[in-house]
Every structure is written in C-alpha cells, then in structure tokens.
PDB file of C-alpha atoms in Angstrom:
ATOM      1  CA  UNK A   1      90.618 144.345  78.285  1.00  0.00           C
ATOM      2  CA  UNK A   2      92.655 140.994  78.744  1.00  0.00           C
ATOM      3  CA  UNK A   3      95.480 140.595  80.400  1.00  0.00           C
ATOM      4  CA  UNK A   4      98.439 137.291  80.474  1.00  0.00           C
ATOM      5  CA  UNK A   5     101.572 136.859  82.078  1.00  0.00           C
ATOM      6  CA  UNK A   6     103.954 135.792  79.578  1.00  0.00           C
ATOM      7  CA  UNK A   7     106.959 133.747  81.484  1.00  0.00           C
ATOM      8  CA  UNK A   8     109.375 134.161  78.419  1.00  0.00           C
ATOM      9  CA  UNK A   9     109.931 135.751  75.460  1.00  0.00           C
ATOM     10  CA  UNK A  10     108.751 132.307  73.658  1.00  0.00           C
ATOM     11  CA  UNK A  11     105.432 133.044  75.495  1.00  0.00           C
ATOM     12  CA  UNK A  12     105.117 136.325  74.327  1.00  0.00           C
ATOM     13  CA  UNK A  13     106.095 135.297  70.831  1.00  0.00           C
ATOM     14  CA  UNK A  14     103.733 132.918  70.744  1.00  0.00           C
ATOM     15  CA  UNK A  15     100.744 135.431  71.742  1.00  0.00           C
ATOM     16  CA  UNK A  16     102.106 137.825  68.963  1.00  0.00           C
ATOM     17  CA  UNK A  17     102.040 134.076  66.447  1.00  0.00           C
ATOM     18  CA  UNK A  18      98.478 134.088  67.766  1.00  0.00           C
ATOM     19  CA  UNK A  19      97.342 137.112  66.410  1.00  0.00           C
ATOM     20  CA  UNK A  20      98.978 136.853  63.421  1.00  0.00           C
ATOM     21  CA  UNK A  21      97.333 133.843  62.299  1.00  0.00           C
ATOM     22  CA  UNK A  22      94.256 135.208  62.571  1.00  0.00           C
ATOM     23  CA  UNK A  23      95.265 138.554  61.181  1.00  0.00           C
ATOM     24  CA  UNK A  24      92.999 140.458  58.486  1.00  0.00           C
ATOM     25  CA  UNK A  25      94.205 143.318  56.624  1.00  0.00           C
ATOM     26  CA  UNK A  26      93.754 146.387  57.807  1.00  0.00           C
ATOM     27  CA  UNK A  27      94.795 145.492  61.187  1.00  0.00           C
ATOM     28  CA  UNK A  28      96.674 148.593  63.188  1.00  0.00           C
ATOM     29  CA  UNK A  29      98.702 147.380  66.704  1.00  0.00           C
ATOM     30  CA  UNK A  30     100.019 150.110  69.081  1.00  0.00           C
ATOM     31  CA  UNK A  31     102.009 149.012  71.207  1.00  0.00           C
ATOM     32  CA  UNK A  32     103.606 150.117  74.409  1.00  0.00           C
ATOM     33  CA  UNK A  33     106.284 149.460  77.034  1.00  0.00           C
ATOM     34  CA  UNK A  34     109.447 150.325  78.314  1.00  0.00           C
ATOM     35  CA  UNK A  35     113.205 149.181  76.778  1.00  0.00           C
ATOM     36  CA  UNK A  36     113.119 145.740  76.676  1.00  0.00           C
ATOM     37  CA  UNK A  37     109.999 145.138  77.680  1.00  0.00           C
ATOM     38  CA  UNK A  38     109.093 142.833  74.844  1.00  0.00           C
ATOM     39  CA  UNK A  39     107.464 144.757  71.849  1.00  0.00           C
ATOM     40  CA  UNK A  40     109.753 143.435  69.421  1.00  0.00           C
ATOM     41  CA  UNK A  41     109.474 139.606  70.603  1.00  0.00           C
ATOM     42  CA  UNK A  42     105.713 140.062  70.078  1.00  0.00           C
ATOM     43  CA  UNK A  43     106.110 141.611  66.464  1.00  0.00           C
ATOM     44  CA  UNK A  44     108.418 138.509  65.582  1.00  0.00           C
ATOM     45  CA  UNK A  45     105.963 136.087  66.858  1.00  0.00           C
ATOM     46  CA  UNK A  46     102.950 138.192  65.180  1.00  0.00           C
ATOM     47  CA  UNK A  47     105.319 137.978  61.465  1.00  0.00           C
ATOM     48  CA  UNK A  48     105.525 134.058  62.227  1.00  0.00           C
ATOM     49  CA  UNK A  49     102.265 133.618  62.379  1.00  0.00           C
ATOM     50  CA  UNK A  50     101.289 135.720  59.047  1.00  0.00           C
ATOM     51  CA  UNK A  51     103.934 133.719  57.190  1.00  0.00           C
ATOM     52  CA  UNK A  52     106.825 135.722  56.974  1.00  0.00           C
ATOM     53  CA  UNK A  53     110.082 134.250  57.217  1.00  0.00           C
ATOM     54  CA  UNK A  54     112.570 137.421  57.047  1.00  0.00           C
ATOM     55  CA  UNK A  55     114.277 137.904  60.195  1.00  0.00           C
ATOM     56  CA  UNK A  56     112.559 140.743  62.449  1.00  0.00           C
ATOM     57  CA  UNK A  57     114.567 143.225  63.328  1.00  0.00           C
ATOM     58  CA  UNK A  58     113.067 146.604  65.734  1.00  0.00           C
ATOM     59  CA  UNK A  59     113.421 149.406  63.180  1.00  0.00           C
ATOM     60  CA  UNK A  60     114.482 152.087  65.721  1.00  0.00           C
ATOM     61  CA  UNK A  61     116.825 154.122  63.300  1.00  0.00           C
ATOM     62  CA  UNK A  62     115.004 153.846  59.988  1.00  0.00           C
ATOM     63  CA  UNK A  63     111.404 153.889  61.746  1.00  0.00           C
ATOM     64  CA  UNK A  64     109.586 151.695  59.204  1.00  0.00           C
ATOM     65  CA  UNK A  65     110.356 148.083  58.094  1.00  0.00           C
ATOM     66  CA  UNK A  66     107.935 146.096  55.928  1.00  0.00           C
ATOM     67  CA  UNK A  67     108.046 142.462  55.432  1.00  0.00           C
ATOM     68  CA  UNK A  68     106.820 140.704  52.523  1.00  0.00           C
ATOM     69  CA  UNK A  69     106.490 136.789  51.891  1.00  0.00           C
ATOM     70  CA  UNK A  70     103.464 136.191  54.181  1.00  0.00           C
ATOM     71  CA  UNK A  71      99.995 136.185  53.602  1.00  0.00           C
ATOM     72  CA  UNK A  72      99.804 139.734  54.631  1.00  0.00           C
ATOM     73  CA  UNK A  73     102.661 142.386  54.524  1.00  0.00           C
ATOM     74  CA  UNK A  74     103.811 143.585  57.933  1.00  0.00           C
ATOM     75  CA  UNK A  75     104.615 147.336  58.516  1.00  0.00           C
ATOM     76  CA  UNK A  76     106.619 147.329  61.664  1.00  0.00           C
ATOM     77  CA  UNK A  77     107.232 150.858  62.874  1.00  0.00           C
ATOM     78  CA  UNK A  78     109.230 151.998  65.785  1.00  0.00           C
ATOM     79  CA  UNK A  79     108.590 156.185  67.316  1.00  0.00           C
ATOM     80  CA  UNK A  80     111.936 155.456  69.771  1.00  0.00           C
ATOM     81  CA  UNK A  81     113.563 158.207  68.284  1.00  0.00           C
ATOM     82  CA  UNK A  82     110.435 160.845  67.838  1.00  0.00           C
ATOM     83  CA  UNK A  83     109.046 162.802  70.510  1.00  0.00           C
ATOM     84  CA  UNK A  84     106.120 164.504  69.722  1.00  0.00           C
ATOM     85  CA  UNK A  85     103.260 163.568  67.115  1.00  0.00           C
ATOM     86  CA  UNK A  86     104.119 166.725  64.866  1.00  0.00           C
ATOM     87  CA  UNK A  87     107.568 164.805  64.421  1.00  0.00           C
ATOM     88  CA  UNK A  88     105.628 161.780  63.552  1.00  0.00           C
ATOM     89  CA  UNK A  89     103.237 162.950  61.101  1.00  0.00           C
ATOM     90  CA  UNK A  90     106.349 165.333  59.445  1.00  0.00           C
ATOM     91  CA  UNK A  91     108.519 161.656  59.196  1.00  0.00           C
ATOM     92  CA  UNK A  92     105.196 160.682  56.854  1.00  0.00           C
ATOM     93  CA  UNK A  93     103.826 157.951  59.019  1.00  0.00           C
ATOM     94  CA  UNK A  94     100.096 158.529  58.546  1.00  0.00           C
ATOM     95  CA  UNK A  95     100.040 156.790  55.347  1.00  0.00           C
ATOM     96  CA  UNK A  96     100.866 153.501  57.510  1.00  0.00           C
ATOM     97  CA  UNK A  97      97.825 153.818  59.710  1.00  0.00           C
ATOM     98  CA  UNK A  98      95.511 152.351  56.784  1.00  0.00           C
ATOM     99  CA  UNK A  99      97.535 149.563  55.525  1.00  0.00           C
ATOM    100  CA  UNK A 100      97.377 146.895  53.335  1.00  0.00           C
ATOM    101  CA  UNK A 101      98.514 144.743  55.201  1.00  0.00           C
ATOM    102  CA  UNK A 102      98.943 145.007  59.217  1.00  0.00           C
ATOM    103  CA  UNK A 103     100.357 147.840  61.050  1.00  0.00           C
ATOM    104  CA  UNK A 104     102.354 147.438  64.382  1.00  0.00           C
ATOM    105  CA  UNK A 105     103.608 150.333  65.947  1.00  0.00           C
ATOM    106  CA  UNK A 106     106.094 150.254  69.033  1.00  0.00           C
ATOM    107  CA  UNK A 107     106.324 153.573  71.163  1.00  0.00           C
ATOM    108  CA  UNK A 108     102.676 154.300  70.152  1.00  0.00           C
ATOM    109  CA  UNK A 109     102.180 156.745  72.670  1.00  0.00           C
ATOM    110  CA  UNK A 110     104.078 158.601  71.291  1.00  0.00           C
ATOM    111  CA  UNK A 111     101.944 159.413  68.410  1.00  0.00           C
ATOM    112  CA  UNK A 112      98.727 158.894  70.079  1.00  0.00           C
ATOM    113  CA  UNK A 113      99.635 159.538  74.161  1.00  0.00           C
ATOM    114  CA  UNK A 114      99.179 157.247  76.713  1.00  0.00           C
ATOM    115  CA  UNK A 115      96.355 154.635  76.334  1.00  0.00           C
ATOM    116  CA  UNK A 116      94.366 157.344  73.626  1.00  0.00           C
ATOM    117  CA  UNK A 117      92.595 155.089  71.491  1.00  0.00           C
ATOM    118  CA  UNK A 118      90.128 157.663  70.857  1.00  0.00           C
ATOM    119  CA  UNK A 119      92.833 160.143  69.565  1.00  0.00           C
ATOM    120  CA  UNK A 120      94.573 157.238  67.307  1.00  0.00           C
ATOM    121  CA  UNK A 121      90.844 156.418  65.878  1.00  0.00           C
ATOM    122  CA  UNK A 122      90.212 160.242  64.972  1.00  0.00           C
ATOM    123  CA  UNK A 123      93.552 160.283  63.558  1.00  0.00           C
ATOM    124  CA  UNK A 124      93.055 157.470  61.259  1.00  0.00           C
ATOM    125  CA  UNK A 125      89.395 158.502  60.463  1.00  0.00           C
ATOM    126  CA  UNK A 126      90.968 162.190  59.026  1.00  0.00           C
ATOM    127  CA  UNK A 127      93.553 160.033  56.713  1.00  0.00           C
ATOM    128  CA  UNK A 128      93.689 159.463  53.096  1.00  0.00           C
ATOM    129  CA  UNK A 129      92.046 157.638  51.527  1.00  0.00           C
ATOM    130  CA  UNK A 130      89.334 157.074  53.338  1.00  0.00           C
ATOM    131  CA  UNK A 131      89.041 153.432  53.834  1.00  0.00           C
ATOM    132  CA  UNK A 132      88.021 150.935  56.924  1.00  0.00           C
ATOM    133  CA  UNK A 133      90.618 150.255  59.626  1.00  0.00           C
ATOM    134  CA  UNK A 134      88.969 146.956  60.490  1.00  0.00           C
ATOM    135  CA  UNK A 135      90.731 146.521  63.986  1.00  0.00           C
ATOM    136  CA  UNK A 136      92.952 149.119  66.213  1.00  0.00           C
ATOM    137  CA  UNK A 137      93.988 147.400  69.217  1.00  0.00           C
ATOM    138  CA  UNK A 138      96.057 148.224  72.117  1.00  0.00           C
ATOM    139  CA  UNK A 139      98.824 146.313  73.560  1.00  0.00           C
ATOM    140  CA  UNK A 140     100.469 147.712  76.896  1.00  0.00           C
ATOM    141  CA  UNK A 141     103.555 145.148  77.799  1.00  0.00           C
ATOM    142  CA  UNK A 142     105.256 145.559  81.397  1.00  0.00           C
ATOM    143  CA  UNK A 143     108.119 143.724  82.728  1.00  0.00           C
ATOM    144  CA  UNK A 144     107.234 142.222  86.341  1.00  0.00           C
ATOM    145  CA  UNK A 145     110.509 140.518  85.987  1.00  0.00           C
ATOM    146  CA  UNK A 146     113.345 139.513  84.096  1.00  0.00           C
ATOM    147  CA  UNK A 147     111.316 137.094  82.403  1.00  0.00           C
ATOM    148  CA  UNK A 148     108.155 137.553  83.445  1.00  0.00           C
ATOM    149  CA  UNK A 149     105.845 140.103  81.623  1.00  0.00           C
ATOM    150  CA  UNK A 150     102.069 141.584  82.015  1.00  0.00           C
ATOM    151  CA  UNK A 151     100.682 141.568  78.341  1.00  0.00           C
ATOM    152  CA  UNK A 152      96.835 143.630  79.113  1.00  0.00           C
ATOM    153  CA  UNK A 153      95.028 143.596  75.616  1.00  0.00           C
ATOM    154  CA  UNK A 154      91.855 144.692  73.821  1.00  0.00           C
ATOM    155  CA  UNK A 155      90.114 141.130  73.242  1.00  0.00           C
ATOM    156  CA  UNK A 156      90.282 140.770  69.153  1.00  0.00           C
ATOM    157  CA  UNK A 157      86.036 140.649  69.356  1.00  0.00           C
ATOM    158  CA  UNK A 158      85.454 143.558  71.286  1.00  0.00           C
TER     159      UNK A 158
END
C-alpha cells in the first residue's frame, strides 16, 4: 500500500490524471471515504487524464454515468444511496465490474465492505462473461483537514 497527502483538490486531481493516463481497460477503482472527502475530485482528474472532456459530475441519484470521448470510456458509479450489496446487485451493477473501459466506484464498501478486496475479486470472478479484470485497486481517501487529505493506495504494480 501507498499512501500521499494531497494539500488540495488540484493535488488529488492530479493523482486521479495520473492514473488515468496510464489506464488500461479493464481497470476496476473502489473507492472510499466520507462526504466530501474527495472521491469525485479524483474521478475528474482520473477522466482528464484518459481524455475525456465532458464535465464530471458524482452520479449519486442515477448511480451510473459513463463518459465517452477519451481513449477509454469511464463508468463512474456512485452506491450513496444503496445500503446493502443485495440492493446493488438488484440495481444491475455487476455488469460494470468487467468493463470495457475503466470502472470507478465511490461508496465501494458498500458493495464489497470495508477494505474486502478479496470479496470484490470473488465477485467479479463469478460474473458474466468471464473475462480478465486486469487491475482492481483500492483507494481509501480521508480528510485530515479542510484541504488536506490522506490518499493510501494499492501501488498500480503490485
């Protein structure tokens, strides 16, 4: 695991710009932290960097926006509003966990529980069709300020 302190939401952009340049497809994010803790900015920055131009936008009340344009499309999912995996899997979600493209999912814990990597990789291994996720990585983003944040990260070679 890697951790940064971001000192602004440019900073945390830019990490999320980082990634997405050197983005492959198949590529599935979970992300967590509370309200405002940044998930969003680092989606935005991760779009920049695969191209997109569209303005991002968290997609807390239709759960799922995808963004075209890039060099890879983005599925940007948001589990705010669902409680329980059961709700997530009957909203039809599982069909984003092997995209083409790269998935980034806010509230991930919420699907998965806290820090399960283990349960998100069995979940994607049971889902149709069954192709390679080439990464699943973990992003946990805490505010240690009003500005400043604690990004801790699976290193993209591990």
């Amino acid at each position: 695991m890697a951790t940064t302190i971001s000192h602004s939401p440019a900073d945390t952009a830019a990490l999320g710009e980082q990634w997405g340049r050197a983005a492959q497809s198949g590529l599935v994010i979970g992300l967590s932290g509370d309200l405002g803790a940044g998930k969003t900015q680092f989606v935005k920055g991760l779009a920049c960097g695969l191209g997109i131009s569209a303005r991002v936008q968290s997609p807390s009340y239709v759960l799922v926006n995808i963004y075209t344009g890039g060099r890879l499309t983005l599925f940007h999912l948001d589990l705010y509003r669902l409680d329980t995996p059961e709700q997530v899997t009957a909203a039809g979600l599982e069909e984003y966990l092997r995209p083409e493209g790269v998935t980034v999912i806010e509230w991930a814990e919420r699907w998965f529980g806290e820090g399960s990597r283990r349960k998100a990789e069995g979940r994607i291994q049971n889902t149709e069709p069954a192709s390679q996720v080439l990464w699943l990585r973990w992003v946990q983003i805490e505010a240690l300020s009003e500005t400043e944040r604690r990004i801790t990260y699976e290193n993209p070679g591990a």
